[in-house]
Coordinates of C-alpha atoms in Angstrom, one line a residue:
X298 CA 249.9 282.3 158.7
X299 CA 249.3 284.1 161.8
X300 CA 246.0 285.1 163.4
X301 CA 245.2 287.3 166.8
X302 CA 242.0 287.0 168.5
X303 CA 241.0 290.0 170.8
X304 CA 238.5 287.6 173.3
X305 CA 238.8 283.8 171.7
X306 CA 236.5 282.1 173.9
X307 CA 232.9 283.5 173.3
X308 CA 230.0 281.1 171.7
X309 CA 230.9 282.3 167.9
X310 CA 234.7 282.7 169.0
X311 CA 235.6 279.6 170.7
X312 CA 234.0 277.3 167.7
X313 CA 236.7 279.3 165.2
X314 CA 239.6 278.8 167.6
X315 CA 239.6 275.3 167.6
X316 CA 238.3 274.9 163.8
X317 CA 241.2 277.2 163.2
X318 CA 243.9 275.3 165.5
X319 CA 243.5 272.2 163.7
X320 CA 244.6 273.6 160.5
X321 CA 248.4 273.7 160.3
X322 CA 248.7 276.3 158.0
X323 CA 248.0 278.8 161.0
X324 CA 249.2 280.2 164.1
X325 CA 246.8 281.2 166.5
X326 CA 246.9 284.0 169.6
X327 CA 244.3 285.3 171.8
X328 CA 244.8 288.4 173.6
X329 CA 242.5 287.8 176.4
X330 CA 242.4 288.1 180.4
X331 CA 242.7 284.5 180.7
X332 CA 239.6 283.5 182.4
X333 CA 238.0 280.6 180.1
X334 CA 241.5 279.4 178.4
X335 CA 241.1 276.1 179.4
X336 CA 238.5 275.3 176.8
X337 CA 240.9 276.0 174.2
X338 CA 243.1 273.6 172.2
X339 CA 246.9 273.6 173.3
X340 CA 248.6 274.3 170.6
X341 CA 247.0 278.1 170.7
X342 CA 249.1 281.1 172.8
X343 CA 247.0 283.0 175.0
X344 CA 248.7 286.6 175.5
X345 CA 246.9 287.3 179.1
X346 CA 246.1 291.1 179.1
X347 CA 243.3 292.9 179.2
X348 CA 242.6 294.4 175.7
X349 CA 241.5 297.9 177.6
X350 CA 245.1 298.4 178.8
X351 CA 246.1 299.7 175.3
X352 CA 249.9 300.3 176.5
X353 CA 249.7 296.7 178.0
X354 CA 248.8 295.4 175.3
X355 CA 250.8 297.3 172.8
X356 CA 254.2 296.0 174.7
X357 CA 253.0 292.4 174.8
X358 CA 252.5 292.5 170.5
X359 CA 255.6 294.6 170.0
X360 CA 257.7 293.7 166.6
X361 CA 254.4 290.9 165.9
X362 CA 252.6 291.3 162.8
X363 CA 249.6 289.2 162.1
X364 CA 248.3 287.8 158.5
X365 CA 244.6 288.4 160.4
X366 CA 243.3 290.3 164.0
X367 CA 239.5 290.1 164.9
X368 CA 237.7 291.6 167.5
X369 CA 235.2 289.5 168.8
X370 CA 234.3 291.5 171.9
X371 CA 234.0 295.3 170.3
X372 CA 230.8 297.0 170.7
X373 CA 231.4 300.8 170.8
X374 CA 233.7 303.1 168.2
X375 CA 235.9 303.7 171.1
X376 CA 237.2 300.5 171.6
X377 CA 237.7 300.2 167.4
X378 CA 239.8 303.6 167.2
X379 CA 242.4 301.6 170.1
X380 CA 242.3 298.5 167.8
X381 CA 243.0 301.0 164.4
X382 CA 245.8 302.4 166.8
X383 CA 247.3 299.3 168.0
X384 CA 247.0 297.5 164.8
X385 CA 247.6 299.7 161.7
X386 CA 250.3 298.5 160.0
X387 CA 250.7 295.0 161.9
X388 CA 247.8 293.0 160.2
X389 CA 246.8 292.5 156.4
X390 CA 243.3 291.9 157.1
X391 CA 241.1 293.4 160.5
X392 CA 237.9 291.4 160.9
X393 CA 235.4 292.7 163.3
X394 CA 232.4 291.2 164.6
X395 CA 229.4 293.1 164.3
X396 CA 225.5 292.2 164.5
X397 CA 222.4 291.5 162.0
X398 CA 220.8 293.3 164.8
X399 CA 221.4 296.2 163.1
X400 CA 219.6 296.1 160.3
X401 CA 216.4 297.9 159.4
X402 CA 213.2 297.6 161.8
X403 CA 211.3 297.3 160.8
X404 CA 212.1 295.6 158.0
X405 CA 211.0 296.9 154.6
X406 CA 211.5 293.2 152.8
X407 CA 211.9 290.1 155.0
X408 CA 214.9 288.8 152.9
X409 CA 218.2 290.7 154.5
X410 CA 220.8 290.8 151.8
X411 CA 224.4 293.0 152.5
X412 CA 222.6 295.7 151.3
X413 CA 219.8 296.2 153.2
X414 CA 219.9 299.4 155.3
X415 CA 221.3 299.7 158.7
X416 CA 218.7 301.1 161.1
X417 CA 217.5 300.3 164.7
X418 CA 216.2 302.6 166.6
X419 CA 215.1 300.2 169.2
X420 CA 218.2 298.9 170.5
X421 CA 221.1 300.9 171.4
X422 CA 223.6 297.7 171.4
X423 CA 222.6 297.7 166.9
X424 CA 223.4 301.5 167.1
X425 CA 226.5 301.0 168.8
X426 CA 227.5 298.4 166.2
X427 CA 226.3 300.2 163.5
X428 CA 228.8 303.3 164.8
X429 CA 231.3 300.8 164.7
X430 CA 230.9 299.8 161.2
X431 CA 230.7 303.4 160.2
X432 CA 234.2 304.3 161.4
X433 CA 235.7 301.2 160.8
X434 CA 234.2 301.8 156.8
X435 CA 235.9 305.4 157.0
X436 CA 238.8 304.1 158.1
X437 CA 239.0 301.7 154.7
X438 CA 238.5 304.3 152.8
X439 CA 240.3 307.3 153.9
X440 CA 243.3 305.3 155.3
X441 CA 243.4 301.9 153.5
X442 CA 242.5 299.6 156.7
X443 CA 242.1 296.5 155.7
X444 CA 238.5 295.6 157.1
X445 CA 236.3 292.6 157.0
X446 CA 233.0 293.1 158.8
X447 CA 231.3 290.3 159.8
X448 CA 227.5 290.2 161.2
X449 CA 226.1 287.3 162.8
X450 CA 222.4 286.9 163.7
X451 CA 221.4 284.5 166.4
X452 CA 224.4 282.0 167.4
X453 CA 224.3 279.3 169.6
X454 CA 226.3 276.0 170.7
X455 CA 225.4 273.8 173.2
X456 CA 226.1 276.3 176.3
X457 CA 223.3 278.6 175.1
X458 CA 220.1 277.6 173.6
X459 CA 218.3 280.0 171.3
X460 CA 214.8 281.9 172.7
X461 CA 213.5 284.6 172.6
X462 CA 212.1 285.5 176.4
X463 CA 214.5 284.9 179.2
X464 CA 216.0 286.1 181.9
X465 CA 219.2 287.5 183.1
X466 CA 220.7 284.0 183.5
X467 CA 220.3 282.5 180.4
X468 CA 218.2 280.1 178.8
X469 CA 217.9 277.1 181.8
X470 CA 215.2 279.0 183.5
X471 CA 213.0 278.2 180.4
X472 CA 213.9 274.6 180.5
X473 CA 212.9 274.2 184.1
X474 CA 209.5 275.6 183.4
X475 CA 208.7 273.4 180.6
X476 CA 210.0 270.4 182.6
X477 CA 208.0 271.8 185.8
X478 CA 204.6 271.2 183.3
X479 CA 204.9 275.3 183.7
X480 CA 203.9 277.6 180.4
X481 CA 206.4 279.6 178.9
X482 CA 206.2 283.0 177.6
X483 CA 206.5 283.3 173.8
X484 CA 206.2 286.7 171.9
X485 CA 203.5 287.5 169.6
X486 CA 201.9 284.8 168.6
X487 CA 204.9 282.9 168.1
X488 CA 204.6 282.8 163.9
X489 CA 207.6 285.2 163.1
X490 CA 210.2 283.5 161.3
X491 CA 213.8 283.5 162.9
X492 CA 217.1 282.1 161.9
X493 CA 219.6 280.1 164.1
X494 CA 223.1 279.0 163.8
X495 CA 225.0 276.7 164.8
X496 CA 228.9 278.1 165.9
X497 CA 230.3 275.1 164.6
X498 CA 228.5 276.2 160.8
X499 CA 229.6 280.0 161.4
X500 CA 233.0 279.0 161.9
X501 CA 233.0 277.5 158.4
X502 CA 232.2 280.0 156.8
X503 CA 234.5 282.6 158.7
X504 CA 237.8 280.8 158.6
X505 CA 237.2 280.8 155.0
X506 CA 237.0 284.6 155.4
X507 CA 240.1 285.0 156.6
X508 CA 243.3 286.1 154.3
X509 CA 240.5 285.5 151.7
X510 CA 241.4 288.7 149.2
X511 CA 238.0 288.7 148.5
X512 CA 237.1 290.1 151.7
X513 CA 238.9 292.8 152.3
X514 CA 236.7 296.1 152.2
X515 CA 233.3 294.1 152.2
X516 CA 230.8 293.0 154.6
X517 CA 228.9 289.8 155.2
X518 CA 226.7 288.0 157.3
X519 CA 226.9 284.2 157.9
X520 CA 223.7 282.3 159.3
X521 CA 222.3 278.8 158.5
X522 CA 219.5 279.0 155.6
X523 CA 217.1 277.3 158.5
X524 CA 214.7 279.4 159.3
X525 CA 211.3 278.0 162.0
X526 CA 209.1 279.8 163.8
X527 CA 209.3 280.7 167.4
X528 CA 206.6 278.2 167.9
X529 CA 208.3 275.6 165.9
X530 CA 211.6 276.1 168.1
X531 CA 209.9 276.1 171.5
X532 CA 208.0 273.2 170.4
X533 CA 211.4 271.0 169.3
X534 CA 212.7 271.8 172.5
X535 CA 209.8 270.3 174.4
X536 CA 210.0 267.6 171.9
X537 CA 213.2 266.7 172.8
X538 CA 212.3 267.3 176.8
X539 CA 209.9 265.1 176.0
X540 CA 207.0 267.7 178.0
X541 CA 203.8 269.0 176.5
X542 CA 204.2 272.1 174.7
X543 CA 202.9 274.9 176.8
X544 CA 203.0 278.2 175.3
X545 CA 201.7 281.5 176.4
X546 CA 201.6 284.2 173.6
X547 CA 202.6 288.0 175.4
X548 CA 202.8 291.0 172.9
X549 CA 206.5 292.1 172.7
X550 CA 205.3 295.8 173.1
X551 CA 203.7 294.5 176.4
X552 CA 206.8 292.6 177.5
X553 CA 208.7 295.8 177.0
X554 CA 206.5 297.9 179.2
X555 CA 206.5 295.4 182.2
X556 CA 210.0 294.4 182.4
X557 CA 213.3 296.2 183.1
X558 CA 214.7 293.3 180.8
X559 CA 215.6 294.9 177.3
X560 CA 212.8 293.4 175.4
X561 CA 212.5 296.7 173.6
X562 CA 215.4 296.1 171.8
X563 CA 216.1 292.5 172.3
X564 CA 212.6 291.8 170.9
X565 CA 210.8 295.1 169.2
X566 CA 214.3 295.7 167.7
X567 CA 215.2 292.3 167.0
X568 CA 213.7 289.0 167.4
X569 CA 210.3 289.9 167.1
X570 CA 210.8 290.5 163.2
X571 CA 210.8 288.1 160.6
X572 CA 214.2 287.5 159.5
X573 CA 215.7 285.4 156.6
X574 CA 219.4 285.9 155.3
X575 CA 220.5 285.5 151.8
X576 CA 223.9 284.0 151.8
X577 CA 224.6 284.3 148.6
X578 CA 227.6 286.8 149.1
X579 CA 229.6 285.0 151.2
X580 CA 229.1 281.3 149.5
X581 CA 230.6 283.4 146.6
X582 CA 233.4 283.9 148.6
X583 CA 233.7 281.1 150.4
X584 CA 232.1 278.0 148.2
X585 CA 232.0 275.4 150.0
X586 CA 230.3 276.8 153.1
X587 CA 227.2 274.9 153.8
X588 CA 225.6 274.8 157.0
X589 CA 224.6 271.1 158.0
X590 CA 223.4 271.8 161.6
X591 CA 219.8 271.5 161.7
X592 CA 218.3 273.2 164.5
X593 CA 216.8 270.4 166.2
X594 CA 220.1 268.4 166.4
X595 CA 222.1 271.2 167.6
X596 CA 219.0 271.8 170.1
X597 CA 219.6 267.7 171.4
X598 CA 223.2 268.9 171.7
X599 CA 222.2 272.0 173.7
X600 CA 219.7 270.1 176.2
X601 CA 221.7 266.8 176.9
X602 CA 224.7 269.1 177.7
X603 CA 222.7 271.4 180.3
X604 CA 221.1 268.5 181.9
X605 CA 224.5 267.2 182.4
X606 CA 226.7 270.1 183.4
X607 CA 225.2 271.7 186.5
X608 CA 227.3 274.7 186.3
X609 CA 225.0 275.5 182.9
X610 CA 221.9 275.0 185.4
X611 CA 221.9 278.8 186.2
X612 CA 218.5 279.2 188.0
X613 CA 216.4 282.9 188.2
X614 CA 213.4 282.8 190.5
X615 CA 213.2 286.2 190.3
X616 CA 212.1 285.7 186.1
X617 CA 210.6 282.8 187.1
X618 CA 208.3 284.8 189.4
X619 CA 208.2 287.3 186.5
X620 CA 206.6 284.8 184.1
X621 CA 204.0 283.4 186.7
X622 CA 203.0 287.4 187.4
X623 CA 202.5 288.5 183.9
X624 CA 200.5 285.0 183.0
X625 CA 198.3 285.3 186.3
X626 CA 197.6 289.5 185.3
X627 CA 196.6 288.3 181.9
X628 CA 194.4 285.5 182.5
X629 CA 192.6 287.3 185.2
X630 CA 192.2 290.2 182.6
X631 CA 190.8 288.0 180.1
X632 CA 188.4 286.8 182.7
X633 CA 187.0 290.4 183.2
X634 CA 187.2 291.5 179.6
X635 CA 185.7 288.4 178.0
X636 CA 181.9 288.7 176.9
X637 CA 179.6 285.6 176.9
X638 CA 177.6 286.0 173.6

């Protein structure tokens, strides 16, 4: 069997490339512009073009069919109408990547099943995906495209460690101030419930997705059934830094207002809400998936890795400075606000 990646070496996408290259049954391609292929097993062609180049591409997969194609790296309808173009007819089953960002928010129940409505109007990235859906959905029905959608919530592996505040460079920031003895900023008051997965677990469950007849014309989301607090995660990771656990508690809304980071829809849309998945759907059609990474072992795997790769030790002094200014505002507004009884 034969399976074409558009991207390949993303955090969700890198973890089913090589779960997928050890399996003999398959054949596996990436269309991709080449720049991270040397974290990818050998026995996997890389077709180096850049997927926006539709004619490019189109030449390089001329007379190829594929038993599955995934987009990993699609996020508006325009860029899903080239993949219906350059793939109709050559694949038996399309899989696209979309988000559990876009479900409701606010949420009407906290338990997200398949069916619980698509709406977001915090975050234009959900929108987008939600367009995406939408036309790809059409395209099942009016035209018999053989879709899977997929919607991951928040995936990590040891490159990128789940939070909910950060800056433009990632998550190492975060780790320095909590090593520094500095607070962090957590949203609310750090009791939401949120669900993190592993991209070793959610390629388990997807590579069982694909060719699976079951699929075609359905949607699913795949995340661990762990789900902590934001204090409970903050708090492992200073566990396992071996730091006091220092956290400052920001409303999101406030965040939002004093940032040009997108904490409007990257917490007000988003991680800010309590979220829990029912998996039941795709255990039915895939029953063996079981995800057995708990969150503070793939957290020890996230640390120890940064703390010995310097190129994942991406430092921002200007969030840093960020976080210092909005803690130093607040306390001094507490100081004036606060009335001795």
């Amino acid at each position: 069997m034969k399976a074409l990646f558009i991207g390949g070496t993303g955090t969700i996408s890198t973890a089913i490339t090589k779960r997928l290259a050890q399996m003999p049954e398959w054949e596996v391609y990436l269309v991709n512009r080449g720049s991270r292929n040397q974290v990818l097993p050998s026995n996997v062609t890389t077709i180096v073009a850049d997927i926006n180049n539709e004619a490019e591409v189109a030449s390089k997969i001329d007379g190829m069919t594929f038993d599955v194609v995934c987009d990993f790296i699609g996020f508006v309808p325009e860029q899903l109408e080239r993949d219906y173009r350059l793939f109709k007819g050559k694949t038996r089953q399309f899989m696209y990547i979309s988000s559990a960002s876009a479900y409701q928010k606010p949420l009407a129940n906290y338990l997200i099943t398949e069916c619980t409505p698509l709406d977001n109007r915090y975050w234009e990235y959900s929108r987008n995906k939600i367009a995406c859906e939408e036309l790809l959905t059409n395209l099942y029905r009016k035209e018999g495209f053989p879709i899977t959608i997929i919607r991951p919530s928040h995936t990590y592996d040891e490159r990128n460690i789940p939070l909910g505040v950060h800056g433009r460079n990632g998550s190492y920031q975060v780790i320095k101030r909590m090593m520094e003895g500095k607070p962090v900023i957590i949203h609310g008051d750090g009791t939401t419930l949120w669900t993190v997965t592993h991209n070793s677990d959610f390629a388990k469950a997807f590579v069982g997705l694909m060719g699976n007849a079951h699929a075609i014309g359905e949607t699913f989301h795949i995340t661990s059934d762990e789900s902590l607090t934001w204090n409970q995660i903050y708090q492992t990771l200073a566990q396992i830094l071996n730091v006091p656990f220092k956290p400052y508690y920001v409303s999101s809304q406030f965040l939002a207002e004093v940032s040009d980071y997108d904490y409007l829809g990257s917490l007000v849309g988003d991680k800010a809400n309590t979220v829990v998945f029912d998996n039941s759907k795709v255990k039915r059609a895939v029953p063996d998936f079981v995800a057995t990474t708990r969150f503070d072992q793939g957290a020890r795997m996230c640390i120890e890795y940064m703390l010995s790769h310097k190129e994942t030790q991406k430092e921002d002094p200007e969030f840093d400075a960020w976080c210092d200014k909005v803690i130093d505002v607040l306390d001094e507004a507490k100081k004036k606000i606060k009335i001795k009884i």
